[in-house]
Amino acid sequence: MHLHRYEKIWLTFGIGSLVIFLTVLGVSAFAFGQQPPSHMAKVDPQNVRDAAPFDEPGLRQINETTYQANIIAMAFTYQPNKIEVPVGSTVRFHVTSSDVVHSFTIPNTNVNFMVTPGHINMAEHTFTEAGSYLVLCNEYCGTGHHYMQMTIEVVE
Ligand code: CUA
């Protein structure tokens, strides 16, 4: 088989790029552990209320500026329905569902994730401005989907 010189150059370039790309990806993933946030933490969806941390839904203070919010999503609300943190706080959201798929979306922030039954879905956000933040469900979950919301009060 005859290959034109330019074809050989491009083939070498193409295969070389692929090898470099896969090497960088492999090293960063396996050697440096850079992986997308995993939602591998599991919880029994039938017994959410008996399983830590959802047996005590609500806010827990981790250190001076960090809180963990354990929240159960269900048709058609969140438990708790309102949390309050001081401005500047970082909140780690640990959210699960006791029934179907919901979402946990805080408009105008990067917090926007699906809440899947059986998993502890996590995200973190630092609230640098005081105000009342609405949390919405943006996964259709039934006839009351559009009523499903909660609020986060960020106070001075
Ligand atoms: Cu929950 Cu839509």
mmCIF file with all atom_site columns, C-alpha atoms and ligand atoms in Angstrom:
data_model
loop_
_atom_site.group_PDB
_atom_site.id
_atom_site.type_symbol
_atom_site.label_atom_id
_atom_site.label_alt_id
_atom_site.label_comp_id
_atom_site.label_asym_id
_atom_site.label_entity_id
_atom_site.label_seq_id
_atom_site.pdbx_PDB_ins_code
_atom_site.Cartn_x
_atom_site.Cartn_y
_atom_site.Cartn_z
_atom_site.occupancy
_atom_site.B_iso_or_equiv
_atom_site.pdbx_formal_charge
_atom_site.auth_seq_id
_atom_site.auth_comp_id
_atom_site.auth_asym_id
_atom_site.auth_atom_id
_atom_site.pdbx_PDB_model_num
ATOM   1   C  CA  . MET A 1 1   ? 0.000   0.000  0.000  1.00 0.00 ? 1   MET A CA  1
ATOM   2   C  CA  . HIS A 1 2   ? 1.332   3.348  -0.977 1.00 0.00 ? 2   HIS A CA  1
ATOM   3   C  CA  . LEU A 1 3   ? 0.818   6.257  1.366  1.00 0.00 ? 3   LEU A CA  1
ATOM   4   C  CA  . HIS A 1 4   ? 1.457   9.785  0.292  1.00 0.00 ? 4   HIS A CA  1
ATOM   5   C  CA  . ARG A 1 5   ? 4.047   11.638 2.346  1.00 0.00 ? 5   ARG A CA  1
ATOM   6   C  CA  . TYR A 1 6   ? 1.456   14.131 3.649  1.00 0.00 ? 6   TYR A CA  1
ATOM   7   C  CA  . GLU A 1 7   ? -0.844  11.259 4.632  1.00 0.00 ? 7   GLU A CA  1
ATOM   8   C  CA  . LYS A 1 8   ? 1.970   9.741  6.670  1.00 0.00 ? 8   LYS A CA  1
ATOM   9   C  CA  . ILE A 1 9   ? 2.654   13.063 8.376  1.00 0.00 ? 9   ILE A CA  1
ATOM   10  C  CA  . TRP A 1 10  ? -1.017  13.556 9.249  1.00 0.00 ? 10  TRP A CA  1
ATOM   11  C  CA  . LEU A 1 11  ? -1.428  9.956  10.409 1.00 0.00 ? 11  LEU A CA  1
ATOM   12  C  CA  . THR A 1 12  ? 1.614   10.307 12.652 1.00 0.00 ? 12  THR A CA  1
ATOM   13  C  CA  . PHE A 1 13  ? 0.321   13.637 13.956 1.00 0.00 ? 13  PHE A CA  1
ATOM   14  C  CA  . GLY A 1 14  ? -3.185  12.228 14.558 1.00 0.00 ? 14  GLY A CA  1
ATOM   15  C  CA  . ILE A 1 15  ? -2.086  9.063  16.309 1.00 0.00 ? 15  ILE A CA  1
ATOM   16  C  CA  . GLY A 1 16  ? 0.558   10.981 18.276 1.00 0.00 ? 16  GLY A CA  1
ATOM   17  C  CA  . SER A 1 17  ? -2.046  13.509 19.493 1.00 0.00 ? 17  SER A CA  1
ATOM   18  C  CA  . LEU A 1 18  ? -4.349  10.691 20.551 1.00 0.00 ? 18  LEU A CA  1
ATOM   19  C  CA  . VAL A 1 19  ? -1.583  8.961  22.505 1.00 0.00 ? 19  VAL A CA  1
ATOM   20  C  CA  . ILE A 1 20  ? -0.594  12.232 24.225 1.00 0.00 ? 20  ILE A CA  1
ATOM   21  C  CA  . PHE A 1 21  ? -4.229  13.026 25.039 1.00 0.00 ? 21  PHE A CA  1
ATOM   22  C  CA  . LEU A 1 22  ? -4.928  9.577  26.497 1.00 0.00 ? 22  LEU A CA  1
ATOM   23  C  CA  . THR A 1 23  ? -1.677  9.652  28.476 1.00 0.00 ? 23  THR A CA  1
ATOM   24  C  CA  . VAL A 1 24  ? -2.495  13.050 30.015 1.00 0.00 ? 24  VAL A CA  1
ATOM   25  C  CA  . LEU A 1 25  ? -6.036  11.894 30.784 1.00 0.00 ? 25  LEU A CA  1
ATOM   26  C  CA  . GLY A 1 26  ? -4.871  8.596  32.277 1.00 0.00 ? 26  GLY A CA  1
ATOM   27  C  CA  . VAL A 1 27  ? -2.148  10.152 34.435 1.00 0.00 ? 27  VAL A CA  1
ATOM   28  C  CA  . SER A 1 28  ? -4.440  12.910 35.744 1.00 0.00 ? 28  SER A CA  1
ATOM   29  C  CA  . ALA A 1 29  ? -7.264  10.463 36.469 1.00 0.00 ? 29  ALA A CA  1
ATOM   30  C  CA  . PHE A 1 30  ? -5.361  7.556  37.969 1.00 0.00 ? 30  PHE A CA  1
ATOM   31  C  CA  . ALA A 1 31  ? -2.110  9.067  39.281 1.00 0.00 ? 31  ALA A CA  1
ATOM   32  C  CA  . PHE A 1 32  ? -3.495  12.428 40.486 1.00 0.00 ? 32  PHE A CA  1
ATOM   33  C  CA  . GLY A 1 33  ? -7.038  11.274 41.182 1.00 0.00 ? 33  GLY A CA  1
ATOM   34  C  CA  . GLN A 1 34  ? -8.709  14.062 39.194 1.00 0.00 ? 34  GLN A CA  1
ATOM   35  C  CA  . GLN A 1 35  ? -12.155 12.701 38.644 1.00 0.00 ? 35  GLN A CA  1
ATOM   36  C  CA  . PRO A 1 36  ? -15.610 14.177 38.312 1.00 0.00 ? 36  PRO A CA  1
ATOM   37  C  CA  . PRO A 1 37  ? -17.521 14.451 41.593 1.00 0.00 ? 37  PRO A CA  1
ATOM   38  C  CA  . SER A 1 38  ? -18.743 10.990 42.371 1.00 0.00 ? 38  SER A CA  1
ATOM   39  C  CA  . HIS A 1 39  ? -22.161 10.292 43.747 1.00 0.00 ? 39  HIS A CA  1
ATOM   40  C  CA  . MET A 1 40  ? -21.154 6.858  44.859 1.00 0.00 ? 40  MET A CA  1
ATOM   41  C  CA  . ALA A 1 41  ? -22.218 7.427  48.458 1.00 0.00 ? 41  ALA A CA  1
ATOM   42  C  CA  . LYS A 1 42  ? -25.305 5.296  48.842 1.00 0.00 ? 42  LYS A CA  1
ATOM   43  C  CA  . VAL A 1 43  ? -28.282 5.233  51.152 1.00 0.00 ? 43  VAL A CA  1
ATOM   44  C  CA  . ASP A 1 44  ? -31.205 2.804  51.278 1.00 0.00 ? 44  ASP A CA  1
ATOM   45  C  CA  . PRO A 1 45  ? -34.048 4.728  49.584 1.00 0.00 ? 45  PRO A CA  1
ATOM   46  C  CA  . GLN A 1 46  ? -36.676 2.737  51.528 1.00 0.00 ? 46  GLN A CA  1
ATOM   47  C  CA  . ASN A 1 47  ? -35.238 3.737  54.902 1.00 0.00 ? 47  ASN A CA  1
ATOM   48  C  CA  . VAL A 1 48  ? -33.805 7.191  54.283 1.00 0.00 ? 48  VAL A CA  1
ATOM   49  C  CA  . ARG A 1 49  ? -35.104 8.535  57.607 1.00 0.00 ? 49  ARG A CA  1
ATOM   50  C  CA  . ASP A 1 50  ? -33.353 5.828  59.615 1.00 0.00 ? 50  ASP A CA  1
ATOM   51  C  CA  . ALA A 1 51  ? -29.990 6.262  57.911 1.00 0.00 ? 51  ALA A CA  1
ATOM   52  C  CA  . ALA A 1 52  ? -27.347 8.789  58.904 1.00 0.00 ? 52  ALA A CA  1
ATOM   53  C  CA  . PRO A 1 53  ? -27.100 11.648 58.097 1.00 0.00 ? 53  PRO A CA  1
ATOM   54  C  CA  . PHE A 1 54  ? -30.753 11.849 57.044 1.00 0.00 ? 54  PHE A CA  1
ATOM   55  C  CA  . ASP A 1 55  ? -32.121 10.641 60.376 1.00 0.00 ? 55  ASP A CA  1
ATOM   56  C  CA  . GLU A 1 56  ? -31.452 14.229 61.458 1.00 0.00 ? 56  GLU A CA  1
ATOM   57  C  CA  . PRO A 1 57  ? -32.195 16.416 58.454 1.00 0.00 ? 57  PRO A CA  1
ATOM   58  C  CA  . GLY A 1 58  ? -30.962 19.974 58.710 1.00 0.00 ? 58  GLY A CA  1
ATOM   59  C  CA  . LEU A 1 59  ? -27.890 22.055 59.158 1.00 0.00 ? 59  LEU A CA  1
ATOM   60  C  CA  . ARG A 1 60  ? -24.810 20.909 61.005 1.00 0.00 ? 60  ARG A CA  1
ATOM   61  C  CA  . GLN A 1 61  ? -21.829 23.158 61.676 1.00 0.00 ? 61  GLN A CA  1
ATOM   62  C  CA  . ILE A 1 62  ? -18.506 21.624 60.624 1.00 0.00 ? 62  ILE A CA  1
ATOM   63  C  CA  . ASN A 1 63  ? -16.219 24.534 61.528 1.00 0.00 ? 63  ASN A CA  1
ATOM   64  C  CA  . GLU A 1 64  ? -16.436 28.298 61.889 1.00 0.00 ? 64  GLU A CA  1
ATOM   65  C  CA  . THR A 1 65  ? -17.525 28.952 58.314 1.00 0.00 ? 65  THR A CA  1
ATOM   66  C  CA  . THR A 1 66  ? -18.543 25.548 57.003 1.00 0.00 ? 66  THR A CA  1
ATOM   67  C  CA  . TYR A 1 67  ? -21.870 23.827 57.326 1.00 0.00 ? 67  TYR A CA  1
ATOM   68  C  CA  . GLN A 1 68  ? -23.262 20.544 56.113 1.00 0.00 ? 68  GLN A CA  1
ATOM   69  C  CA  . ALA A 1 69  ? -26.896 20.597 55.048 1.00 0.00 ? 69  ALA A CA  1
ATOM   70  C  CA  . ASN A 1 70  ? -28.568 17.188 55.095 1.00 0.00 ? 70  ASN A CA  1
ATOM   71  C  CA  . ILE A 1 71  ? -31.670 17.474 52.993 1.00 0.00 ? 71  ILE A CA  1
ATOM   72  C  CA  . ILE A 1 72  ? -34.334 14.986 51.948 1.00 0.00 ? 72  ILE A CA  1
ATOM   73  C  CA  . ALA A 1 73  ? -36.108 15.751 48.702 1.00 0.00 ? 73  ALA A CA  1
ATOM   74  C  CA  . MET A 1 74  ? -39.573 14.298 48.309 1.00 0.00 ? 74  MET A CA  1
ATOM   75  C  CA  . ALA A 1 75  ? -42.737 14.980 46.368 1.00 0.00 ? 75  ALA A CA  1
ATOM   76  C  CA  . PHE A 1 76  ? -43.201 17.936 46.581 1.00 0.00 ? 76  PHE A CA  1
ATOM   77  C  CA  . THR A 1 77  ? -40.925 19.594 49.087 1.00 0.00 ? 77  THR A CA  1
ATOM   78  C  CA  . TYR A 1 78  ? -37.560 19.480 50.784 1.00 0.00 ? 78  TYR A CA  1
ATOM   79  C  CA  . GLN A 1 79  ? -36.951 18.631 54.391 1.00 0.00 ? 79  GLN A CA  1
ATOM   80  C  CA  . PRO A 1 80  ? -35.970 20.966 55.957 1.00 0.00 ? 80  PRO A CA  1
ATOM   81  C  CA  . ASN A 1 81  ? -37.782 23.576 53.950 1.00 0.00 ? 81  ASN A CA  1
ATOM   82  C  CA  . LYS A 1 82  ? -35.674 26.500 55.120 1.00 0.00 ? 82  LYS A CA  1
ATOM   83  C  CA  . ILE A 1 83  ? -32.122 26.879 56.355 1.00 0.00 ? 83  ILE A CA  1
ATOM   84  C  CA  . GLU A 1 84  ? -30.272 29.922 57.581 1.00 0.00 ? 84  GLU A CA  1
ATOM   85  C  CA  . VAL A 1 85  ? -26.528 30.568 57.437 1.00 0.00 ? 85  VAL A CA  1
ATOM   86  C  CA  . PRO A 1 86  ? -24.335 33.635 58.048 1.00 0.00 ? 86  PRO A CA  1
ATOM   87  C  CA  . VAL A 1 87  ? -22.970 35.421 54.994 1.00 0.00 ? 87  VAL A CA  1
ATOM   88  C  CA  . GLY A 1 88  ? -19.595 33.997 53.890 1.00 0.00 ? 88  GLY A CA  1
ATOM   89  C  CA  . SER A 1 89  ? -20.545 30.452 54.857 1.00 0.00 ? 89  SER A CA  1
ATOM   90  C  CA  . THR A 1 90  ? -19.666 27.448 52.781 1.00 0.00 ? 90  THR A CA  1
ATOM   91  C  CA  . VAL A 1 91  ? -22.478 24.946 52.711 1.00 0.00 ? 91  VAL A CA  1
ATOM   92  C  CA  . ARG A 1 92  ? -21.965 21.322 51.750 1.00 0.00 ? 92  ARG A CA  1
ATOM   93  C  CA  . PHE A 1 93  ? -25.253 20.010 50.496 1.00 0.00 ? 93  PHE A CA  1
ATOM   94  C  CA  . HIS A 1 94  ? -25.907 16.313 51.020 1.00 0.00 ? 94  HIS A CA  1
ATOM   95  C  CA  . VAL A 1 95  ? -29.196 15.572 49.376 1.00 0.00 ? 95  VAL A CA  1
ATOM   96  C  CA  . THR A 1 96  ? -31.128 12.389 48.786 1.00 0.00 ? 96  THR A CA  1
ATOM   97  C  CA  . SER A 1 97  ? -34.628 11.520 47.682 1.00 0.00 ? 97  SER A CA  1
ATOM   98  C  CA  . SER A 1 98  ? -37.140 9.374  49.501 1.00 0.00 ? 98  SER A CA  1
ATOM   99  C  CA  . ASP A 1 99  ? -39.175 8.702  46.374 1.00 0.00 ? 99  ASP A CA  1
ATOM   100 C  CA  . VAL A 1 100 ? -38.443 9.722  42.772 1.00 0.00 ? 100 VAL A CA  1
ATOM   101 C  CA  . VAL A 1 101 ? -35.799 11.733 40.931 1.00 0.00 ? 101 VAL A CA  1
ATOM   102 C  CA  . HIS A 1 102 ? -35.799 15.425 41.838 1.00 0.00 ? 102 HIS A CA  1
ATOM   103 C  CA  . SER A 1 103 ? -33.240 18.155 41.452 1.00 0.00 ? 103 SER A CA  1
ATOM   104 C  CA  . PHE A 1 104 ? -31.589 20.682 43.708 1.00 0.00 ? 104 PHE A CA  1
ATOM   105 C  CA  . THR A 1 105 ? -31.117 23.917 41.844 1.00 0.00 ? 105 THR A CA  1
ATOM   106 C  CA  . ILE A 1 106 ? -30.138 27.305 43.230 1.00 0.00 ? 106 ILE A CA  1
ATOM   107 C  CA  . PRO A 1 107 ? -30.619 29.772 40.367 1.00 0.00 ? 107 PRO A CA  1
ATOM   108 C  CA  . ASN A 1 108 ? -27.643 32.042 39.548 1.00 0.00 ? 108 ASN A CA  1
ATOM   109 C  CA  . THR A 1 109 ? -25.151 29.725 41.264 1.00 0.00 ? 109 THR A CA  1
ATOM   110 C  CA  . ASN A 1 110 ? -23.287 26.628 40.113 1.00 0.00 ? 110 ASN A CA  1
ATOM   111 C  CA  . VAL A 1 111 ? -25.464 24.430 42.316 1.00 0.00 ? 111 VAL A CA  1
ATOM   112 C  CA  . ASN A 1 112 ? -27.686 22.437 40.021 1.00 0.00 ? 112 ASN A CA  1
ATOM   113 C  CA  . PHE A 1 113 ? -27.743 18.675 40.372 1.00 0.00 ? 113 PHE A CA  1
ATOM   114 C  CA  . MET A 1 114 ? -30.089 15.733 40.151 1.00 0.00 ? 114 MET A CA  1
ATOM   115 C  CA  . VAL A 1 115 ? -31.282 14.116 43.348 1.00 0.00 ? 115 VAL A CA  1
ATOM   116 C  CA  . THR A 1 116 ? -31.502 10.403 42.761 1.00 0.00 ? 116 THR A CA  1
ATOM   117 C  CA  . PRO A 1 117 ? -33.032 7.956  45.231 1.00 0.00 ? 117 PRO A CA  1
ATOM   118 C  CA  . GLY A 1 118 ? -30.452 5.645  46.781 1.00 0.00 ? 118 GLY A CA  1
ATOM   119 C  CA  . HIS A 1 119 ? -27.602 8.112  46.368 1.00 0.00 ? 119 HIS A CA  1
ATOM   120 C  CA  . ILE A 1 120 ? -26.228 10.931 48.479 1.00 0.00 ? 120 ILE A CA  1
ATOM   121 C  CA  . ASN A 1 121 ? -25.903 13.727 45.969 1.00 0.00 ? 121 ASN A CA  1
ATOM   122 C  CA  . MET A 1 122 ? -23.410 16.391 46.959 1.00 0.00 ? 122 MET A CA  1
ATOM   123 C  CA  . ALA A 1 123 ? -22.400 19.922 46.058 1.00 0.00 ? 123 ALA A CA  1
ATOM   124 C  CA  . GLU A 1 124 ? -20.771 22.801 47.838 1.00 0.00 ? 124 GLU A CA  1
ATOM   125 C  CA  . HIS A 1 125 ? -21.366 26.521 47.632 1.00 0.00 ? 125 HIS A CA  1
ATOM   126 C  CA  . THR A 1 126 ? -20.011 29.603 49.394 1.00 0.00 ? 126 THR A CA  1
ATOM   127 C  CA  . PHE A 1 127 ? -22.615 32.293 49.945 1.00 0.00 ? 127 PHE A CA  1
ATOM   128 C  CA  . THR A 1 128 ? -20.780 35.613 49.660 1.00 0.00 ? 128 THR A CA  1
ATOM   129 C  CA  . GLU A 1 129 ? -23.869 37.806 49.475 1.00 0.00 ? 129 GLU A CA  1
ATOM   130 C  CA  . ALA A 1 130 ? -26.681 38.086 51.971 1.00 0.00 ? 130 ALA A CA  1
ATOM   131 C  CA  . GLY A 1 131 ? -30.187 37.448 50.777 1.00 0.00 ? 131 GLY A CA  1
ATOM   132 C  CA  . SER A 1 132 ? -32.884 34.910 50.317 1.00 0.00 ? 132 SER A CA  1
ATOM   133 C  CA  . TYR A 1 133 ? -31.951 32.116 47.919 1.00 0.00 ? 133 TYR A CA  1
ATOM   134 C  CA  . LEU A 1 134 ? -34.616 30.042 46.298 1.00 0.00 ? 134 LEU A CA  1
ATOM   135 C  CA  . VAL A 1 135 ? -34.010 26.331 45.730 1.00 0.00 ? 135 VAL A CA  1
ATOM   136 C  CA  . LEU A 1 136 ? -36.005 24.732 42.947 1.00 0.00 ? 136 LEU A CA  1
ATOM   137 C  CA  . CYS A 1 137 ? -36.663 21.293 41.575 1.00 0.00 ? 137 CYS A CA  1
ATOM   138 C  CA  . ASN A 1 138 ? -36.105 21.215 37.834 1.00 0.00 ? 138 ASN A CA  1
ATOM   139 C  CA  . GLU A 1 139 ? -36.726 17.517 37.222 1.00 0.00 ? 139 GLU A CA  1
ATOM   140 C  CA  . TYR A 1 140 ? -40.381 16.783 36.534 1.00 0.00 ? 140 TYR A CA  1
ATOM   141 C  CA  . CYS A 1 141 ? -41.473 14.671 39.511 1.00 0.00 ? 141 CYS A CA  1
ATOM   142 C  CA  . GLY A 1 142 ? -45.255 14.709 39.457 1.00 0.00 ? 142 GLY A CA  1
ATOM   143 C  CA  . THR A 1 143 ? -48.300 16.938 39.562 1.00 0.00 ? 143 THR A CA  1
ATOM   144 C  CA  . GLY A 1 144 ? -46.872 19.192 42.291 1.00 0.00 ? 144 GLY A CA  1
ATOM   145 C  CA  . HIS A 1 145 ? -43.472 19.581 40.672 1.00 0.00 ? 145 HIS A CA  1
ATOM   146 C  CA  . HIS A 1 146 ? -43.874 23.321 40.139 1.00 0.00 ? 146 HIS A CA  1
ATOM   147 C  CA  . TYR A 1 147 ? -44.563 23.867 43.865 1.00 0.00 ? 147 TYR A CA  1
ATOM   148 C  CA  . MET A 1 148 ? -41.391 22.101 44.966 1.00 0.00 ? 148 MET A CA  1
ATOM   149 C  CA  . GLN A 1 149 ? -39.009 24.609 46.526 1.00 0.00 ? 149 GLN A CA  1
ATOM   150 C  CA  . MET A 1 150 ? -37.157 25.664 49.648 1.00 0.00 ? 150 MET A CA  1
ATOM   151 C  CA  . THR A 1 151 ? -35.257 28.740 50.775 1.00 0.00 ? 151 THR A CA  1
ATOM   152 C  CA  . ILE A 1 152 ? -31.784 29.451 52.059 1.00 0.00 ? 152 ILE A CA  1
ATOM   153 C  CA  . GLU A 1 153 ? -31.558 32.611 54.116 1.00 0.00 ? 153 GLU A CA  1
ATOM   154 C  CA  . VAL A 1 154 ? -28.090 34.111 54.106 1.00 0.00 ? 154 VAL A CA  1
ATOM   155 C  CA  . VAL A 1 155 ? -27.926 36.672 56.891 1.00 0.00 ? 155 VAL A CA  1
ATOM   156 C  CA  . GLU A 1 156 ? -25.378 39.281 58.004 1.00 0.00 ? 156 GLU A CA  1
HETATM 157 CU CU1 . CUA B 2 .   ? -39.236 17.411 42.534 1.00 0.00 ? 1   CUA B CU1 1
HETATM 158 CU CU2 . CUA B 2 .   ? -39.798 18.262 40.417 1.00 0.00 ? 1   CUA B CU2 1
#
